Structure formats: structure tokens, C-alpha cells
Tab-separated table of C-alpha atoms in Angstrom:
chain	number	residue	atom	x	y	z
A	1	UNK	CA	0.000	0.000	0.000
A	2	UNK	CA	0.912	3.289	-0.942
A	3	UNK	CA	2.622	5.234	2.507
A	4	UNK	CA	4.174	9.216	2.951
A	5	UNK	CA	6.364	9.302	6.102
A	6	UNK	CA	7.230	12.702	7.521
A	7	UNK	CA	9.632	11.669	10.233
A	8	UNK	CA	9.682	15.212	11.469
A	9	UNK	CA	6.358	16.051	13.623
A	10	UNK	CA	7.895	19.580	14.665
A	11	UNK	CA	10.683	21.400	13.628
A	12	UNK	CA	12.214	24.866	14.613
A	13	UNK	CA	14.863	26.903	12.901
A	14	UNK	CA	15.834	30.788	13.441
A	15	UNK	CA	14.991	33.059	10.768
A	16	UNK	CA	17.409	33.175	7.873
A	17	UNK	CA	18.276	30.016	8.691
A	18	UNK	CA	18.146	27.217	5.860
A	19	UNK	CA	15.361	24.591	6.263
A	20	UNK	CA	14.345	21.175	5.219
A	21	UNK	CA	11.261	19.012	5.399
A	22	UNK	CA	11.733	15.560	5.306
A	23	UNK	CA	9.316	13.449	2.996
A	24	UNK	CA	9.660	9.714	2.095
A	25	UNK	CA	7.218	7.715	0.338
A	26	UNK	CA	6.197	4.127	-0.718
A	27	UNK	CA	4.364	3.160	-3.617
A	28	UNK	CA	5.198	0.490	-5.718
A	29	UNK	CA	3.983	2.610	-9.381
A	30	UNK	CA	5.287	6.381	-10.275
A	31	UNK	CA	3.400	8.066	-8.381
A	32	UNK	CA	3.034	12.288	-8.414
A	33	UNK	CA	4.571	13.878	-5.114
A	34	UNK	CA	2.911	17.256	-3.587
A	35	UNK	CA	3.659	19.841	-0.613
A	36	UNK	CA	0.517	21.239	0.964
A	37	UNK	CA	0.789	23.943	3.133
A	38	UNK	CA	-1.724	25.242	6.126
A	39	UNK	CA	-1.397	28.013	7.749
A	40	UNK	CA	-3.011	28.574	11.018
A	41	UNK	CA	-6.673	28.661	10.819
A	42	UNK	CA	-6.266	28.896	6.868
A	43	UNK	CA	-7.212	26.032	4.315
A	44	UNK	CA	-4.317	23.898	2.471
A	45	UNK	CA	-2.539	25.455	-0.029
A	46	UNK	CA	-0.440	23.707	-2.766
A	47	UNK	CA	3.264	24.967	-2.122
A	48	UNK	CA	4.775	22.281	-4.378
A	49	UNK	CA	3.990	19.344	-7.451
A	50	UNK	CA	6.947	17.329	-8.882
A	51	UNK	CA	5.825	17.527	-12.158
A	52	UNK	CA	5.400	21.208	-12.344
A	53	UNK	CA	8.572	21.866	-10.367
A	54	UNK	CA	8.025	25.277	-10.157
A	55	UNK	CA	8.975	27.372	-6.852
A	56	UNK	CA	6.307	29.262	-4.890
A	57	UNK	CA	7.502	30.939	-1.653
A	58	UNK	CA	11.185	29.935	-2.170
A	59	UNK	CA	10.130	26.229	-1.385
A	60	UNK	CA	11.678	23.595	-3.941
A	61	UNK	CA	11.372	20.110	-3.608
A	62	UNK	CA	12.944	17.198	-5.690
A	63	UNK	CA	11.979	14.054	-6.558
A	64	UNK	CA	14.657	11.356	-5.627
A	65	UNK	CA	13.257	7.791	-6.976
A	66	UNK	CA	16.181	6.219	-5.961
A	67	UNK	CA	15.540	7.303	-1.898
A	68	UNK	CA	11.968	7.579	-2.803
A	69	UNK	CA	12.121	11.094	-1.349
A	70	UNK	CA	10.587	14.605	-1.782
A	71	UNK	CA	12.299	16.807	1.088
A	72	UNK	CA	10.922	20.189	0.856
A	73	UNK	CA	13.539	23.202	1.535
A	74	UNK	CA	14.091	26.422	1.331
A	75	UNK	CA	17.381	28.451	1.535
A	76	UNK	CA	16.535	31.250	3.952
A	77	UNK	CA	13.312	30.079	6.557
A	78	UNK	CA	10.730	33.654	7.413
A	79	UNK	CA	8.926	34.471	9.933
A	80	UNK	CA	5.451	33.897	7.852
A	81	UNK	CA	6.897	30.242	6.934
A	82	UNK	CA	5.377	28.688	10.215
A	83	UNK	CA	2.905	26.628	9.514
A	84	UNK	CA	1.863	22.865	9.153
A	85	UNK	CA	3.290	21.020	6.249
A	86	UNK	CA	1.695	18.485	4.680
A	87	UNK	CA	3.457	15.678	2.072
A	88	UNK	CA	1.427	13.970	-0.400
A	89	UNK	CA	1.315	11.749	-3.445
A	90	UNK	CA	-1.136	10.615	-5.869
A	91	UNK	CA	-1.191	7.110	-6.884
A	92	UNK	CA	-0.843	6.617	-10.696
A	93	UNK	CA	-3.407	7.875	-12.484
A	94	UNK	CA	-6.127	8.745	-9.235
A	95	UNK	CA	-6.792	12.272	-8.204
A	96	UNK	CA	-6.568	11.182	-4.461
A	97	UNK	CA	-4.169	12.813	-2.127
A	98	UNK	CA	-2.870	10.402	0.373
A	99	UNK	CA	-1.202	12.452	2.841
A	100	UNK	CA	1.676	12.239	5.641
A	101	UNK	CA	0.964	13.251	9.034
A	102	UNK	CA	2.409	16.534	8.441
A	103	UNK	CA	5.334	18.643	10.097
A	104	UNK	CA	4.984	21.450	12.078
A	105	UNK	CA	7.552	24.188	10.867
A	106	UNK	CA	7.986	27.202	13.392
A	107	UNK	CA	10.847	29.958	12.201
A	108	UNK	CA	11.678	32.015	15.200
A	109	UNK	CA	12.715	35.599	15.001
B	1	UNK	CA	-7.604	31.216	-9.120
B	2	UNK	CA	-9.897	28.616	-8.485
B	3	UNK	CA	-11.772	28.524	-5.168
B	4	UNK	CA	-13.798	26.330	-3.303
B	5	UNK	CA	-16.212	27.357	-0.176
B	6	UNK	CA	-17.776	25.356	2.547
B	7	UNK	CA	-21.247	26.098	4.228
B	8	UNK	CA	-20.976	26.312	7.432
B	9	UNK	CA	-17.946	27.205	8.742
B	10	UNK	CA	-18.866	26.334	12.178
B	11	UNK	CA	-21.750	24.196	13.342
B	12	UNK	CA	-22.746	22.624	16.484
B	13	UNK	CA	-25.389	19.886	16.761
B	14	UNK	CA	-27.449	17.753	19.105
B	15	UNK	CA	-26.538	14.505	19.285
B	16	UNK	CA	-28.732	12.094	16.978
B	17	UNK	CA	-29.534	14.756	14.792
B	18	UNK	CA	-28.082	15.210	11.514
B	19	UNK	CA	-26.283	17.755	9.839
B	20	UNK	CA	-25.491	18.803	5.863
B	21	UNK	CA	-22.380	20.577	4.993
B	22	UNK	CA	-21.866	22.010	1.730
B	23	UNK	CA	-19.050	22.295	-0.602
B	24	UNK	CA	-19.210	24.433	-3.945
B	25	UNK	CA	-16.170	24.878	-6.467
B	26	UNK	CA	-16.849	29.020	-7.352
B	27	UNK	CA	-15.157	29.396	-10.381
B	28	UNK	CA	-14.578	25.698	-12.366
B	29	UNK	CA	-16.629	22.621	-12.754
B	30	UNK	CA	-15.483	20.040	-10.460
B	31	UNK	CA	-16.773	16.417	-11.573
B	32	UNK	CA	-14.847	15.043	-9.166
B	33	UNK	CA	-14.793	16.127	-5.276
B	34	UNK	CA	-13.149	14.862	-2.320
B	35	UNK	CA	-14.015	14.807	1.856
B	36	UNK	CA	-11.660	14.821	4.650
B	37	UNK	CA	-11.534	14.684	8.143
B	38	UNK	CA	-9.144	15.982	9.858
B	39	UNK	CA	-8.837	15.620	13.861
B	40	UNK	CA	-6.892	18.046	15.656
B	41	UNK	CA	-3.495	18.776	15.212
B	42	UNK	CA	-3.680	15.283	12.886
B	43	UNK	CA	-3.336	14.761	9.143
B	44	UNK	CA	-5.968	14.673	6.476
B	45	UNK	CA	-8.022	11.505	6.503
B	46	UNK	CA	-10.003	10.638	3.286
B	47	UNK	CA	-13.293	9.601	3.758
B	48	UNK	CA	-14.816	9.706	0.360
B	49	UNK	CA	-14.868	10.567	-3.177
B	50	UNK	CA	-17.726	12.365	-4.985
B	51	UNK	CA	-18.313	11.934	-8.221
B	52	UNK	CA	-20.866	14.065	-10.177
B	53	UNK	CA	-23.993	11.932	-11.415
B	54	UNK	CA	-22.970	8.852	-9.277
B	55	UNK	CA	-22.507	7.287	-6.538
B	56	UNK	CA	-19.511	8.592	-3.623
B	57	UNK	CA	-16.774	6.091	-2.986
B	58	UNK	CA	-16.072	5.072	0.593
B	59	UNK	CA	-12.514	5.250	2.070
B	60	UNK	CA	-12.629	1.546	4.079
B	61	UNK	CA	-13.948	1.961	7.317
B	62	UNK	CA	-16.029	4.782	6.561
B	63	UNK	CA	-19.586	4.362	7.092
B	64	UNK	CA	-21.763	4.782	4.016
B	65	UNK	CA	-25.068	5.220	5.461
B	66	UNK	CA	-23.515	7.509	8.511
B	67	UNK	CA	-21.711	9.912	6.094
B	68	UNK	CA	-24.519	10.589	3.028
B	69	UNK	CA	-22.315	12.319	-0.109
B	70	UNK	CA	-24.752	13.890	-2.753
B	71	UNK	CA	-22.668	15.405	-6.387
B	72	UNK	CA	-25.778	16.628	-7.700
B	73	UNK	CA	-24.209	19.283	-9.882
B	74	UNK	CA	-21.023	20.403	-11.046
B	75	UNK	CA	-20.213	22.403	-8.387
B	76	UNK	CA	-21.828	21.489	-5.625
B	77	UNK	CA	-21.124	17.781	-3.386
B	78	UNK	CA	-22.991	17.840	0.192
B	79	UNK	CA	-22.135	15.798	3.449
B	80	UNK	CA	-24.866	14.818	5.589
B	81	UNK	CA	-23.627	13.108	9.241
B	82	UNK	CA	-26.265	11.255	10.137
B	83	UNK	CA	-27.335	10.442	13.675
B	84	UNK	CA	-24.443	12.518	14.800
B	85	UNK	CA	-22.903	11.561	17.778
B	86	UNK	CA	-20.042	13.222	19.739
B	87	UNK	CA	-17.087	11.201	18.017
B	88	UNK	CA	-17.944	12.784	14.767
B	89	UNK	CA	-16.678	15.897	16.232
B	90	UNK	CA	-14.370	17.075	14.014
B	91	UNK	CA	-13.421	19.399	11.177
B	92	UNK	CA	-14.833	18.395	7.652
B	93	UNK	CA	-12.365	19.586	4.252
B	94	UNK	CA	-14.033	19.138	0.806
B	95	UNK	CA	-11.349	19.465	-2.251
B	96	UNK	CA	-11.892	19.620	-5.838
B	97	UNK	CA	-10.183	18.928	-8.755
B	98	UNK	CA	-9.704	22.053	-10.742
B	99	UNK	CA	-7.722	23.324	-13.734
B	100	UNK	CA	-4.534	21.335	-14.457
B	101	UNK	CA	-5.721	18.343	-12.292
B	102	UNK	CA	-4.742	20.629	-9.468
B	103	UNK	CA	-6.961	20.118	-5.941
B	104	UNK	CA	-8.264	22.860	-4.604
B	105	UNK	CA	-9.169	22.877	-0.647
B	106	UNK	CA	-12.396	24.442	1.239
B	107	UNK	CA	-11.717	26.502	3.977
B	108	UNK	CA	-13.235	23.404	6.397
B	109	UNK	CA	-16.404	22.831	8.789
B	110	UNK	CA	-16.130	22.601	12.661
B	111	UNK	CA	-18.855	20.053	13.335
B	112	UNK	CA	-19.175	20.039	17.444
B	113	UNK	CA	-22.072	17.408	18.655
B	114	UNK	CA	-23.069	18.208	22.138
């Protein structure tokens, strides 16, 4: 069965500081690799898809098939960058989002 | 950008009575639509998917007959909790699938059953 594993439940880092979200996955297939993003009391936002790998907020993630991995990071960690992230893939094909159990970034001043 | 609401936001119920939370895509035609539950401070939990003109598909171990999912239009799936009960506290997040395959979240209902 398909599986995300955020190993990380919280994690804090100073501002400026470089950060990294650890993401591994298990799925037998190719599947498509996401970061979600919720801010507090906000709805999830799509920070990053594989496929797309474009960068919104700084945030890039890559795809490593060989770890089957898809750590999120971002060179210099803000303030406004606490919030709960969530790792997900789609399984070849289906539209639904089977998530990890999320990390809880908070970037002190 | 595509956006998807939830009706309520915030709803608090008896228990045994049962309750209908909306989800509409604003902007794009959704034929597909997904619910959620997520428990506090906990990850997403798929319950169902909603699929315009047919039947929802139940997550395993998700009641069918507890958790009534109607697609009746393009842009509109509703979740009725049946017989509510004070376990199905929780908060309720409808997604749908919008332009490039992307899925777009609702803002989430607070169901509280006293």
C-alpha cells in the first residue's frame, strides 16, 4: 500500500536560517509527489507538485526515486513560513491525495 | 484562481440529529470532489470521493449510510452526518479537482455534537 512518512512532527529553525522538510514515500507505481501547506486557521494550499517543479515561496522540492524522497527546503526560513506542512502523493493515475501526518515548521525571530 | 467554499464554517449539533455541509467549487466545474476529516493537530483523513452523477466512494472503514455524499451538480457535493454523535466531532475539508488536475481545498467545517 501506498505510505508518505514525515519523520519530522515539529521542527524549529531561526529566521534566515536554511530549512528542510523531510518526505519519504512508498508506492510500488510512479506516483506524483505534492507539498501542501496550512497556515493557522487557513485552508491547504499547494506549495509544491513534482511535475510542475516550479517554486512558490522559495520552497523547492525534488523528486529522488532512488531514496523515494521529496524533502521540501528552502534556503533562507521567514517568519510567515510557520505553519503545518503536509506531504502527499497521488497514486498513478487517481486524483486522491494520500497524505503524511504533516510537520509542524515554526521559524523564530 | 480557483476557489472552493464550505457552508458552514462552524456548526454545532445535538446529538442524533443530523447535519449537511456544503461544498461548492466558485469558479470551475469540479466532476470530481473529495471529503476529509481531519482531527486536531492530525493529518488529512479521506473519507470519500464524490463523483458528479454517481454514486460517492467510501474510504474503508467509513460508514456509508452515517456519512450521506450527494454530487448533484457540477459544483456542488454535500455531506450529511447522520445520527451525529459526539465522536464525529471534528473538522470536515471538501477538495476539488480544478484546472490542471490541481486540488483545490475548502476553507473546512467545525462540526461540534453536544
Amino acid at each position: 500500500a501506498q505510505r508518505v512518512t514525515q519523520p519530522e512532527k515539529l521542527l524549529s529553525v531561526f529566521k534566515g536560517a536554511p530549512v528542510e522538510l523531510k518526505c519519504n514515500y512508498s508506492y510500488s507505481g510512479s506516483p506524483e509527489l505534492f507539498w501542501y501547506v496550512q497556515y493557522s486557521r487557513q485552508r491547504l494550499e499547494l506549495l509544491v507538485r513534482h511535475i510542475s517543479r516550479e517554486s512558490i515561496k522559495g520552497f523547492t522540492a525534488d523528486l529522488n526515486k532512488g531514496e523515494t524522497s521529496f524533502h521540501l527546503k528552502k534556503p533562507f526560513a521567514q517568519e510567515e513560513d510557520s505553519a503545518m506542512y503536509y506531504c502527499a502523493l497521488t497514486q498513478g493515475g487517481s486524483e486522491k491525495l494520500v497524505f503524511g501526518k504533516g510537520t509542524k515548521l515554526t521559524v523564530n525571530p | 484562481g480557483a476557489v472552493v467554499s464550505q457552508h458552514p464554517s462552524w456548526v454545532i449539533c445535538k446529538s442524533g440529529t443530523s447535519v449537511k455541509i456544503e461544498c461548492r467549487s466558485l469558479d470551475f466545474q469540479a466532476t470530481t470532489m473529495f471529503w476529509y476529516r481531519q482531527f486536531p493537530k492530525q493529518s488529512l483523513m479521506l473519507m470519500a470521493t464524490s463523483n458528479e452523477g454517481s454514486k460517492a466512494t467510501y474510504e474503508q472503514g467509513v460508514e456509508k449510510d452515517k456519512f450521506l455524499i450527494n454530487h448533484a451538480s457540477l459544483t456542488l457535493s454535500t455531506l450529511t452526518v447522520t445520527s451525529a454523535h459526539p465522536e464525529d466531532s471534528s473538522f470536515y475539508i471538501c477538495s476539488a479537482t480544478g484546472p490542471a488536475y490541481e486540488q483545490y481545498f475548502g476553507p473546512g467545517t467545525r462540526l461540534t455534537v453536544t
